[in-house]
Coordinates of C-alpha atoms and ligand atoms in Angstrom, one line a residue:
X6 CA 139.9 174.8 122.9
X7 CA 141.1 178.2 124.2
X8 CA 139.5 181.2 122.1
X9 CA 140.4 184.8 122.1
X10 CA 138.3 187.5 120.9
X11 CA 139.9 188.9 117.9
X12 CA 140.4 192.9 119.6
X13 CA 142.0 191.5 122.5
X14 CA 144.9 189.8 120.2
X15 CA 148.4 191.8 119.5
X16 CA 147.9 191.3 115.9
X17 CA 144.3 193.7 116.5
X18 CA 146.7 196.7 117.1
X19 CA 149.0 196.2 114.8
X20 CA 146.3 196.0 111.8
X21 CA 145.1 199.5 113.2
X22 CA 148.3 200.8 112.8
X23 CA 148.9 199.4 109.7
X24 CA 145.6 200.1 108.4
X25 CA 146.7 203.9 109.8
X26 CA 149.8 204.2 107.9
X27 CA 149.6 202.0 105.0
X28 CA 146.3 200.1 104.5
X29 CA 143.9 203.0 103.9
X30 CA 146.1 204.4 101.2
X31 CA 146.3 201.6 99.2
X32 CA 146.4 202.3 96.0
X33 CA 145.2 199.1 93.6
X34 CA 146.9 200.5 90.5
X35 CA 150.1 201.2 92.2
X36 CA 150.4 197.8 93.9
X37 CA 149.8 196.1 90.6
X38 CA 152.8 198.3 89.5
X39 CA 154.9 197.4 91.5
X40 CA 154.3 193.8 92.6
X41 CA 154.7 191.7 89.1
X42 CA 153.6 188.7 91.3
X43 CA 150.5 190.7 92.7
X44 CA 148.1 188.2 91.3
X45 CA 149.9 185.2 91.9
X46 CA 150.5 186.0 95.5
X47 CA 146.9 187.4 96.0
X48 CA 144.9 184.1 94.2
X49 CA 144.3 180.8 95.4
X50 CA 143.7 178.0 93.6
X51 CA 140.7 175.6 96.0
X52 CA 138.6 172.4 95.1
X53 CA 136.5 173.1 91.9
X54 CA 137.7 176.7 91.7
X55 CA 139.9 179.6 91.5
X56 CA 140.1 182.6 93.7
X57 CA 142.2 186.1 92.7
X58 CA 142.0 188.2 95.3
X59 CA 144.7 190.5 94.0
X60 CA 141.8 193.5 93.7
X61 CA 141.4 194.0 97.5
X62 CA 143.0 196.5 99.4
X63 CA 145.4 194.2 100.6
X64 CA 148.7 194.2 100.7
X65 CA 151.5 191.4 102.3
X66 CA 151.7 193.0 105.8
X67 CA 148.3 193.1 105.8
X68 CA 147.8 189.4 104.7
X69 CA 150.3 188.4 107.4
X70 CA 148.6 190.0 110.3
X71 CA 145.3 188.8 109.2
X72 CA 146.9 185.3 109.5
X73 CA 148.5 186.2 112.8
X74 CA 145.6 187.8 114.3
X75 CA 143.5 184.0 112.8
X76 CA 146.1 182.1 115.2
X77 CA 146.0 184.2 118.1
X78 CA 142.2 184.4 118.1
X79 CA 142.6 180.5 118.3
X80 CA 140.8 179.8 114.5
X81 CA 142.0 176.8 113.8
X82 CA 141.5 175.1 117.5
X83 CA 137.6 176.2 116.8
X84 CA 137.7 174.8 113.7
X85 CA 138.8 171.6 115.0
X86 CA 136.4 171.1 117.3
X87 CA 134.1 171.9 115.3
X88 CA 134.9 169.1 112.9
X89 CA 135.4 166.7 116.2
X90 CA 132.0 167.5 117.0
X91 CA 132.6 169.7 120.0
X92 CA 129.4 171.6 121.2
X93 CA 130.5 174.8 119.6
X94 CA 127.1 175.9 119.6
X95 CA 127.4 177.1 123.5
X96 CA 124.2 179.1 123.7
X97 CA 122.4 175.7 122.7
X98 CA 124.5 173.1 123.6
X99 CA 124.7 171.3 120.5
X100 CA 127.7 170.2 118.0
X101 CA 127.9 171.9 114.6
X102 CA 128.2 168.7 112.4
X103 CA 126.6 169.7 108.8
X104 CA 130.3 168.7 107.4
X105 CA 129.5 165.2 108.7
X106 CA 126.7 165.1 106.0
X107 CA 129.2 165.4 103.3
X108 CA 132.1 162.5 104.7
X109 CA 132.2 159.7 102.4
X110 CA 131.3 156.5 104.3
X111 CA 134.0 155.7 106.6
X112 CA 134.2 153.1 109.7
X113 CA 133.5 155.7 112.8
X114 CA 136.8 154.6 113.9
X115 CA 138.7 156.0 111.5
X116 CA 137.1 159.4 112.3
X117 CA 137.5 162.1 115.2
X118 CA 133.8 162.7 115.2
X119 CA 134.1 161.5 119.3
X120 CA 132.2 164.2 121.3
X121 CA 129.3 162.1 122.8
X122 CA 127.9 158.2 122.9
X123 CA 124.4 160.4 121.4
X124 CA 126.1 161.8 118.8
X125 CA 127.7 159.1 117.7
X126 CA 125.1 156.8 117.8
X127 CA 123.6 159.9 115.6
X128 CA 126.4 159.6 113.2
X129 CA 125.8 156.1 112.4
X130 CA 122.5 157.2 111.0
X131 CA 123.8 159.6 108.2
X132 CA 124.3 157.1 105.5
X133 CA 121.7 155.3 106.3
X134 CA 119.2 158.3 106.5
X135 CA 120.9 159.5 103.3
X136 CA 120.9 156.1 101.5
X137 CA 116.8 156.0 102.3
X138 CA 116.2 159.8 101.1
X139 CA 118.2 159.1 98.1
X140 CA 116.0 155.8 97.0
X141 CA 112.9 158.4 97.6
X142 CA 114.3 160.6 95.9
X143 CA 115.0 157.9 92.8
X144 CA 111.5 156.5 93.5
X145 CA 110.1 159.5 92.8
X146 CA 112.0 160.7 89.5
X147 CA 110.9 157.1 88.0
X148 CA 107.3 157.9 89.1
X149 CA 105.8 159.5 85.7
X150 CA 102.6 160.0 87.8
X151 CA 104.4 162.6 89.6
X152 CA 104.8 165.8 87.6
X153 CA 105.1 168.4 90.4
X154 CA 106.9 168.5 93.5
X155 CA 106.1 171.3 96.0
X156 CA 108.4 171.9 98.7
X157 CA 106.8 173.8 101.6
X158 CA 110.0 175.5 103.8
X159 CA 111.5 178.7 105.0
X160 CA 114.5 180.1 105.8
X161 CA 116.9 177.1 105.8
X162 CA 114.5 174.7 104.8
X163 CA 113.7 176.5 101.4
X164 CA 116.5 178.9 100.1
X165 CA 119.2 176.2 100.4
X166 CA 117.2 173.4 98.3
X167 CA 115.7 176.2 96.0
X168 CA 118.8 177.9 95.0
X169 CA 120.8 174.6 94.7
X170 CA 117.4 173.2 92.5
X171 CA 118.0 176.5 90.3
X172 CA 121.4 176.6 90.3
X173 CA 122.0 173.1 88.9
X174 CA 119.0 173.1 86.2
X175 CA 121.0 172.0 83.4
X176 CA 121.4 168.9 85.5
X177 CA 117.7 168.5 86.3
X178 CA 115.5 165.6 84.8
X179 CA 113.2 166.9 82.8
X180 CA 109.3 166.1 83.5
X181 CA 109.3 167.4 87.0
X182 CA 108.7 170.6 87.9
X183 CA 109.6 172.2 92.2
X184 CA 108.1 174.3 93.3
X185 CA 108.9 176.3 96.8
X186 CA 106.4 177.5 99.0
X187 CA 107.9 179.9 101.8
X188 CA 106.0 183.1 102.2
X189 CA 103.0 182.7 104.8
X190 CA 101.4 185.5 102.2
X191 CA 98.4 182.8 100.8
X192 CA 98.8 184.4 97.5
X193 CA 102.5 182.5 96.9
X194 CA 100.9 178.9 98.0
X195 CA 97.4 179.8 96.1
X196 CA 99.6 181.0 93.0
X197 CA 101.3 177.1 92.8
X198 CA 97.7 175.0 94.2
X199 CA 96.1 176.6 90.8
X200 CA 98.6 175.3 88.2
X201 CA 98.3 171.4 90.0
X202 CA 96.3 168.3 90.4
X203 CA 96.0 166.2 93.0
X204 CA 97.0 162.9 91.6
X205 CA 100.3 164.0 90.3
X206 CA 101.6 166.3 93.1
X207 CA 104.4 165.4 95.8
X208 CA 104.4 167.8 98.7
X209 CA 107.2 167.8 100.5
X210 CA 107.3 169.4 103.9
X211 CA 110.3 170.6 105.0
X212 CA 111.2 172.4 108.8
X213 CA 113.9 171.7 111.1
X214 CA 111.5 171.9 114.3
X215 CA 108.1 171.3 112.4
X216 CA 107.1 174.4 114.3
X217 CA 107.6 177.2 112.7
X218 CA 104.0 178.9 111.9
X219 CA 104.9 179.9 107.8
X220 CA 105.5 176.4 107.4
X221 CA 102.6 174.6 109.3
X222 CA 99.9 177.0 107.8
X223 CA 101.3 175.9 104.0
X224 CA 101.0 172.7 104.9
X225 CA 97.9 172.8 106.6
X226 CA 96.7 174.4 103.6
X227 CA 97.9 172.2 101.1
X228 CA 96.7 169.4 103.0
X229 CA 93.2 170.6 102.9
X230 CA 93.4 171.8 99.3
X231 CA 94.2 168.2 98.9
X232 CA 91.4 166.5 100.8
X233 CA 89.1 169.1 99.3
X234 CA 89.9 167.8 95.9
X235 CA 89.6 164.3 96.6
X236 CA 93.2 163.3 97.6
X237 CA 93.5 160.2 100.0
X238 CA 96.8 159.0 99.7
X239 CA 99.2 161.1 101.7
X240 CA 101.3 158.3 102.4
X241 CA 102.2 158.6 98.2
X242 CA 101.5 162.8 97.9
X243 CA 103.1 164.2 101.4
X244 CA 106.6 163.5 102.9
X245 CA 108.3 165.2 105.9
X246 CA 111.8 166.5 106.0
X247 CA 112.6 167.2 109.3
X248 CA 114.1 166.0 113.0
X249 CA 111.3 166.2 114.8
X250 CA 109.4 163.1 113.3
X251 CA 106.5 162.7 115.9
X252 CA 105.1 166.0 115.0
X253 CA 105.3 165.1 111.2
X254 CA 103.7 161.7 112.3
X255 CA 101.4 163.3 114.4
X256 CA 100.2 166.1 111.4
X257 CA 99.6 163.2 109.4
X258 CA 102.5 162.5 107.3
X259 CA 104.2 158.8 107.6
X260 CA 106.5 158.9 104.9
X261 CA 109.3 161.0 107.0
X262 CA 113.3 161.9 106.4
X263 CA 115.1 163.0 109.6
X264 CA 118.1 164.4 110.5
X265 CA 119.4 166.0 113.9
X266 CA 119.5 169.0 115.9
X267 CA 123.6 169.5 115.1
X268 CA 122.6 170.6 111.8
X269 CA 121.6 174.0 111.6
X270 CA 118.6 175.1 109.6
X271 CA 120.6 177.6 107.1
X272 CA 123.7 174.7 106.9
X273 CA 120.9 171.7 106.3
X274 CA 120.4 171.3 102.3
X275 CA 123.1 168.6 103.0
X276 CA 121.0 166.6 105.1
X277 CA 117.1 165.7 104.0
X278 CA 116.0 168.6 103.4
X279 CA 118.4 168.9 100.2
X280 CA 115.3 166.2 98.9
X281 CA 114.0 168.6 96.1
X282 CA 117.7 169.1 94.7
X283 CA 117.9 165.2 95.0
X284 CA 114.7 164.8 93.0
X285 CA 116.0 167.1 90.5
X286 CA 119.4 165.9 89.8
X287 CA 119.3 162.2 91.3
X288 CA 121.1 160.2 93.9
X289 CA 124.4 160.6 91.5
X290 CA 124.3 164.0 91.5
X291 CA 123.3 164.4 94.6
X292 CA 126.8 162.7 95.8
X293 CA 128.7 164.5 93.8
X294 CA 127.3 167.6 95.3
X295 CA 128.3 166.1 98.8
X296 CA 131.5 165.5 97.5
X297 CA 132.5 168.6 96.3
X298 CA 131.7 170.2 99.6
X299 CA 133.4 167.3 101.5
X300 CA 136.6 168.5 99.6
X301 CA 136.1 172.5 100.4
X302 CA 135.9 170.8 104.0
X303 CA 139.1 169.0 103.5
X304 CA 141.0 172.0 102.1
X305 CA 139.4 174.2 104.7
X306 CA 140.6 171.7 107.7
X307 CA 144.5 170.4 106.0
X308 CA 145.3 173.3 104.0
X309 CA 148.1 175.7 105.0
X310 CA 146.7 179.8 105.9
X311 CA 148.6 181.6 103.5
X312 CA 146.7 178.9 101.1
X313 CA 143.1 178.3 102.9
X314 CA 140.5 180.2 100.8
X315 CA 137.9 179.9 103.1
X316 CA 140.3 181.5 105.8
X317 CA 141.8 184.1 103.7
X318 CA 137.9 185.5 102.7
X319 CA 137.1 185.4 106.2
X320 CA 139.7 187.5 107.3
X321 CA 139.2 189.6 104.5
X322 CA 135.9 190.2 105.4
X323 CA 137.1 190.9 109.5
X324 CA 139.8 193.4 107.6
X325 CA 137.2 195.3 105.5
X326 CA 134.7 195.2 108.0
X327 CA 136.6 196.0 111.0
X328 CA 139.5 198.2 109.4
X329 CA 138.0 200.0 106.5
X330 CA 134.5 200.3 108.1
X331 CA 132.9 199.2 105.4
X332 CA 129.3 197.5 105.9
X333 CA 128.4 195.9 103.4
X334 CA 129.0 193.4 100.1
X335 CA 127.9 192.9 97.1
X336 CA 127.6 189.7 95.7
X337 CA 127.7 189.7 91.6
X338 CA 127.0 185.9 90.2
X339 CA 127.2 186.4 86.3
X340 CA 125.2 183.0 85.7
X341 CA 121.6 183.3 85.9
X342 CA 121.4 180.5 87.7
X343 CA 122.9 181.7 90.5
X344 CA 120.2 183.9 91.0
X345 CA 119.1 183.2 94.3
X346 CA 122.8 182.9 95.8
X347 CA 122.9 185.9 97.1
X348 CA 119.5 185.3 98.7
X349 CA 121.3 182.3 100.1
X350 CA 124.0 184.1 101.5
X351 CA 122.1 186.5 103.6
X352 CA 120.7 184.3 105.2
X353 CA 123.6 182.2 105.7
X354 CA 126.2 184.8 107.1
X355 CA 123.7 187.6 108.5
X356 CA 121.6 184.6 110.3
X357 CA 125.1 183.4 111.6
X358 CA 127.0 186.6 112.3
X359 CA 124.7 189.4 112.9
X360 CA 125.6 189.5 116.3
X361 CA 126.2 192.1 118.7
X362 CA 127.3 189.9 121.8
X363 CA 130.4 187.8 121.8
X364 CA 129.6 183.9 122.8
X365 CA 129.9 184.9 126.4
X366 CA 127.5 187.0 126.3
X367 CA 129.5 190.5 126.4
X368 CA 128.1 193.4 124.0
X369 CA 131.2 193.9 121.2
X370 CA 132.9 197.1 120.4
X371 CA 133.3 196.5 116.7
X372 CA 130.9 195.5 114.3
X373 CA 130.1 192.2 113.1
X374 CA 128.2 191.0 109.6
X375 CA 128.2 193.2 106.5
X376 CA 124.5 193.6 105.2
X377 CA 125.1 191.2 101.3
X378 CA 123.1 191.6 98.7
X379 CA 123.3 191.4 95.2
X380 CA 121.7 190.4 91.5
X381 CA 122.9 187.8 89.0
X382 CA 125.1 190.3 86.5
X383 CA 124.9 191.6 84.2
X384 CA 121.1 192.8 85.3
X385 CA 122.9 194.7 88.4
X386 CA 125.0 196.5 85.8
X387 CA 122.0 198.2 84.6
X388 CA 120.6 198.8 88.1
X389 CA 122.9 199.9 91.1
X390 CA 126.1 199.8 89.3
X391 CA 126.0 203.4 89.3
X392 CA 126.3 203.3 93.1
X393 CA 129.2 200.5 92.8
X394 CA 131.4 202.7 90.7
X395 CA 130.5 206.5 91.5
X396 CA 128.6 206.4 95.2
X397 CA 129.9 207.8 98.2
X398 CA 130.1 204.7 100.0
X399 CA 133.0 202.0 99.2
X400 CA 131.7 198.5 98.4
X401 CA 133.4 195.6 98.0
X402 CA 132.0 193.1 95.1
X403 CA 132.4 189.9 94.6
X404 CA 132.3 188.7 91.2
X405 CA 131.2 184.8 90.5
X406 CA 132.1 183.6 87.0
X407 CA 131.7 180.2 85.8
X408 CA 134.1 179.9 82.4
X409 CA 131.9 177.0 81.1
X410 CA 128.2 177.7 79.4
X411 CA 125.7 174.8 79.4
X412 CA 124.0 176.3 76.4
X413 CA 124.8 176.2 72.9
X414 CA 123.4 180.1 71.8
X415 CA 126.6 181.8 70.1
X416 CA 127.8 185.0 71.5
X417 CA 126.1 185.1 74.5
X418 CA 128.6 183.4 77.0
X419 CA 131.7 185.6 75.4
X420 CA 129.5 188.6 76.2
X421 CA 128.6 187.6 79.9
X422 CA 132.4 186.6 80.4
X423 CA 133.8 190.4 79.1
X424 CA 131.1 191.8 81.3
X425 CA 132.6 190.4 84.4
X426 CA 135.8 191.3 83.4
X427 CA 135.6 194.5 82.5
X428 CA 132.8 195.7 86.0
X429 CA 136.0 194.1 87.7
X430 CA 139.2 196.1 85.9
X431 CA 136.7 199.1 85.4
X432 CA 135.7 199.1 89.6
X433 CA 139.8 199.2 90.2
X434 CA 141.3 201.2 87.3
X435 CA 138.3 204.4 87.3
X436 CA 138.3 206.9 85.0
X437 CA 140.0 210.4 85.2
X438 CA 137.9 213.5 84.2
X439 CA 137.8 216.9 85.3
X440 CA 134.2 217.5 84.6
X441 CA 133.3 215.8 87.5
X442 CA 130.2 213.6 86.4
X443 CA 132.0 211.3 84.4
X444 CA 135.1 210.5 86.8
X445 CA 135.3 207.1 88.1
X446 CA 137.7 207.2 91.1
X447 CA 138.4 204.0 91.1
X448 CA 140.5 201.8 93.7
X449 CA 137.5 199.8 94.1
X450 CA 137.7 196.1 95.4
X451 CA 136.2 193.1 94.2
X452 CA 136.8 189.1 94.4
X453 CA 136.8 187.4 91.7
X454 CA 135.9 183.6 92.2
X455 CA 136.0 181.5 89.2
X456 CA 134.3 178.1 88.6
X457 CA 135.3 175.6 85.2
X458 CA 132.0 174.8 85.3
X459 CA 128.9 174.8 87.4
X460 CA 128.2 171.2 88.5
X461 CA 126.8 169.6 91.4
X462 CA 130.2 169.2 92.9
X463 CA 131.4 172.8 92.5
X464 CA 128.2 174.1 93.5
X465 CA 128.7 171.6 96.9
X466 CA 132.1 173.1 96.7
X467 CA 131.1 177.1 96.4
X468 CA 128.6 176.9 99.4
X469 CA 130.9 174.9 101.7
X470 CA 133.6 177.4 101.2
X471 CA 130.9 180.0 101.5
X472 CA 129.8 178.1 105.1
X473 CA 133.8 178.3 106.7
X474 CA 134.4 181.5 105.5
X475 CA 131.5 182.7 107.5
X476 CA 132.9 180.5 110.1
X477 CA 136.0 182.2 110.5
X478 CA 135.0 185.6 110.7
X479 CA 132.6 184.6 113.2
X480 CA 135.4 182.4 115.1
X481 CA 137.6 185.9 115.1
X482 CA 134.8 188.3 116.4
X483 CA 134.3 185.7 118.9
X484 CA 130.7 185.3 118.6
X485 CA 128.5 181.9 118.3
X486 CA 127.9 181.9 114.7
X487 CA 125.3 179.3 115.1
X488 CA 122.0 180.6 117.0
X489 CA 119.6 182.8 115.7
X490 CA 118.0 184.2 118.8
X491 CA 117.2 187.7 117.2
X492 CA 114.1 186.0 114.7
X493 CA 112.3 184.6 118.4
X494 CA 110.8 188.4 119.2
X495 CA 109.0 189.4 115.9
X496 CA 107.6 185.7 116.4
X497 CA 106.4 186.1 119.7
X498 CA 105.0 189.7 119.0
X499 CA 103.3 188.2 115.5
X500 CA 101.3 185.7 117.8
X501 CA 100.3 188.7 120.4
X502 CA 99.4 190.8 117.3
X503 CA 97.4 188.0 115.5
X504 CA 94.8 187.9 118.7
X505 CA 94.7 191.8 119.0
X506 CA 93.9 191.7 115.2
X507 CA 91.0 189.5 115.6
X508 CA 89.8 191.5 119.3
X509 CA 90.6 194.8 118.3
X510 CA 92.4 195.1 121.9
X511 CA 95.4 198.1 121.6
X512 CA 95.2 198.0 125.4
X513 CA 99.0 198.7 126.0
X514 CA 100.7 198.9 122.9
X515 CA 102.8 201.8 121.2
X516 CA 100.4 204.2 119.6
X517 CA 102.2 203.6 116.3
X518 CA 101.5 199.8 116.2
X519 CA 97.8 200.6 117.7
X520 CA 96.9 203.4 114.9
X521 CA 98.2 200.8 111.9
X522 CA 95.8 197.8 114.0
X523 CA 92.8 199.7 113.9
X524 CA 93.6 201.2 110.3
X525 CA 93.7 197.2 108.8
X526 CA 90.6 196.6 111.2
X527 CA 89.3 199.0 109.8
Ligands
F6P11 O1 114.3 182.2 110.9 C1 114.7 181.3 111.9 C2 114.8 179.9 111.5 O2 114.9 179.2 112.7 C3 115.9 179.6 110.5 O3 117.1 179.5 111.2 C4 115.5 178.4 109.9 O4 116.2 178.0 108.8 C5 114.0 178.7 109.6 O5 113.6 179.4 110.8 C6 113.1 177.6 109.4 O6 113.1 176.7 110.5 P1 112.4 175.3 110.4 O7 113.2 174.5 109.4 O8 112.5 174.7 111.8 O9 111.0 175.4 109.9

């Protein structure tokens, strides 16, 4: 697999000139004008949704170089390899194989996934491992002695499960309610411990590495909450989602789900630690939501470029980021229960592409991840829309729709859908007036993604495509979108801190750092 940094490809240069000449001038309005088939040629229709992209400043050149510039940076080899299990992951030496989570059960000989006799062997696991978590998870939905199910996770190991868990409530069994633990702030854990009782609580503890100090202080927590009120059985009331199984054994926790190092923590709700979302929706559901993701993975890997979604947001993403300057995007779900996908996404593309070395190791010249944020609409509108349509700063939105309500209340869903529409026509067309204070320039671009409905399997679908667009930008800037060595510092620091906390020692530290010590000794 040969892989060129995106700058050092011809098709670079020429999007700087064209970005010179035409692309900066867009005009939205105009383009629409004169291009009848604007929206046709600018959507794209993907598993389980639709995709008009006919509101960015985009126009054909532009699209063709993006595509160009995708083959010359040597895209689609890297995507290959990383579906053929290639140790992509060069700065850790591991495959990138959350996609294998999602294939349908298929004799390993029908299937490229080839890299190593390990990974292979590892590969024969996933059905099984899935099959085992999924008869938990049924176990525990028939158990009417359960009521509560408290997940204890961060990072990857929470926001995945807990925005799927939310996102898919109209699917959820009722009589069990999850609840996620992350924050190593006591007051979060303390706030859940009050509401339960012992006998009908599940906790399930969920970390990649079953190392990671937020995580082992919950659940050293909850485990003593639990003995202190008289709970024995944690063989019934604890289970362990994680690969490192002896540690989980060895914390006291025999009732364990695994899964292995080539899957990354903020790519994992696939594997076990998608348990809680399993409770929730059942083993059914929980296929389905495999299944729609397995098709995003089959459209990203088979479909042509001028008709991959996940490629054609990447690269818009490498054009606005790299071309327009701009730095950051805001992500606009108008369902509520969406709420925490933008909370997902951070952590899923800055995690993976806030990088400022390429995989080599070489510091870039251009930048890499936007900072995302966003609110579930149409809350935002009343909030920092202000910014989106009159600020100084350009910044792109992407609008996520689902055309389908899961509740009967009149009005409400017609409301939410004009909404959506009209931030998205109202962001492009502006406003014209002289006064100043009520001019709208306009010319600003959103996505619009659009789901039928919101189901397991276009949820699977949504994140998967969410996962390879990240990919792609990533793959073009040339970095190794999946390491995360810039959280190791404040981790190391926290642990030096904690001791000067309890000592009172400032001996060496910055006098900033030593003032605030002595102020919360204080
Ligand atoms: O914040 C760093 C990180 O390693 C994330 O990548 C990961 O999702 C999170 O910590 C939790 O890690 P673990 O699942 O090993 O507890």
């Amino acid at each position: 697999m040969t892989r060129t940094r995106g700058d050092r490809t011809p098709a670079w240069s020429q999007l700087q000139a064209h970005y010179q000449t035409v692309g900066q001038g867009l005009a939205l309005k105009e383009a629409f004008a004169h291009d009848a088939q604007r929206f046709a040629r600018f959507s794209q229709e993907a598993p389980y949704l639709f995709a008009d992209l006919s509101k960015n400043l985009l126009d054909a050149q532009a699209q063709d170089l993006l595509l160009q510039l995708a083959q010359q940076a040597g895209v689609f080899e890297h995507r290959d390899a990383m579906f053929a299990g290639q140790a992509i992951n060069n700065t850790e030496q591991r495959a990138v194989g959350h996609a294998l989570l999602r294939n349908p059960p298929i004799p390993p000989a029908d299937r490229a996934w080839t890299a190593t006799e390990e990974i292979a062997n590892e590969r024969a696991l996933v059905h099984p491992t899935l099959d085992a978590m999924l008869a938990f998870a049924e176990t525990v939905r028939a158990d009417a002695g359960i009521t509560d199910v408290v997940n204890i996770g961060i990072g990857g190991s929470d926001l995945g499960p807990q925005m799927a868990v939310l996102a898919l409530d109209a699917f959820a069994l009722s009589g069990k309610r999850l609840h996620f633990v992350s924050n190593v702030d006591g007051h979060e854990l303390a706030a859940v411990l009050k509401h339960l009782k012992v006998e009908s609580t599940l906790f399930l503890i969920a970390s990649k590495t079953f190392t990671t100090i937020e995580t082992m202080t919950n659940a050293r927590s909850a485990k003593a909450w639990f003995t202190a009120q008289g709970g024995t059985d944690t063989a019934r009331h604890f289970a362990a989602l994680t690969t490192n199984v002896a540690a989980a054994k060895a914390f006291g926790i025999s009732t364990t789900f695994g899964f292995w190092d080539w899957v990354g923590g903020r790519y994992s709700v696939w594997s076990a630690i998608g348990l809680p979302l399993a409770i929730a929706i059942g083993a059914a559901g929980f296929r389905d939501f495999l299944a729609g993701a397995h098709a995003m993975d089959e459209h990203f890997r088979t479909a042509p470029p001028e008709e991959n979604l996940p490629l054609r947001l990447g690269l818009l993403d490498v054009w606005y980021r790299n071309f327009h300057g701009f730095t950051s995007r805001s992500i606009a779900p108008y369902h509520s229960a969406l709420r925490r996908f933008p909370a997902y996404l951070q952590q899923l593309e800055m995690e993976s592409n806030g990088k400022r070395v390429d995989a080599s190791g070489e510091a870039l010249p251009f930048g890499t991840s936007r900072v995302l944020w966003g609110e579930p609409g149409t809350n935002g509108q009343h909030a920092y829309y202000q910014m989106l349509h009159q600020g100084t700063d350009v910044v792109p939105v992407e609008f996520i729709a689902v055309k389908k309500a899961r509740h009967s209340l009149p009005t409400h869903h017609e409301l939410l859908l004009s909404n959506v529409l009209a931030q998205a026509q109202a962001l492009m067309v502006g406003k014209v007036d002289a006064g100043g204070h009520k001019h709208f320039p306009g010319n600003r671009p959103s996505t619009f993604l659009l789901l039928d409905d919101l189901t397991p399997a276009s949820l699977g679908a949504l994140i998967a495509l969410q996962e390879h667009r990240v990919f792609v930008s990533g793959s073009i800037w040339g970095i190794n979108s999946f390491d995360q060595w810039g959280v190791e510092l404040g981790k190391v620091l926290a642990k030096d801190v904690q001791a000067r906390l309890a000592s009172g020692d400032t001996s060496g530290l910055d006098a900033s750092t030593a003032g605030l010590l002595a102020r919360l000794r204080g």
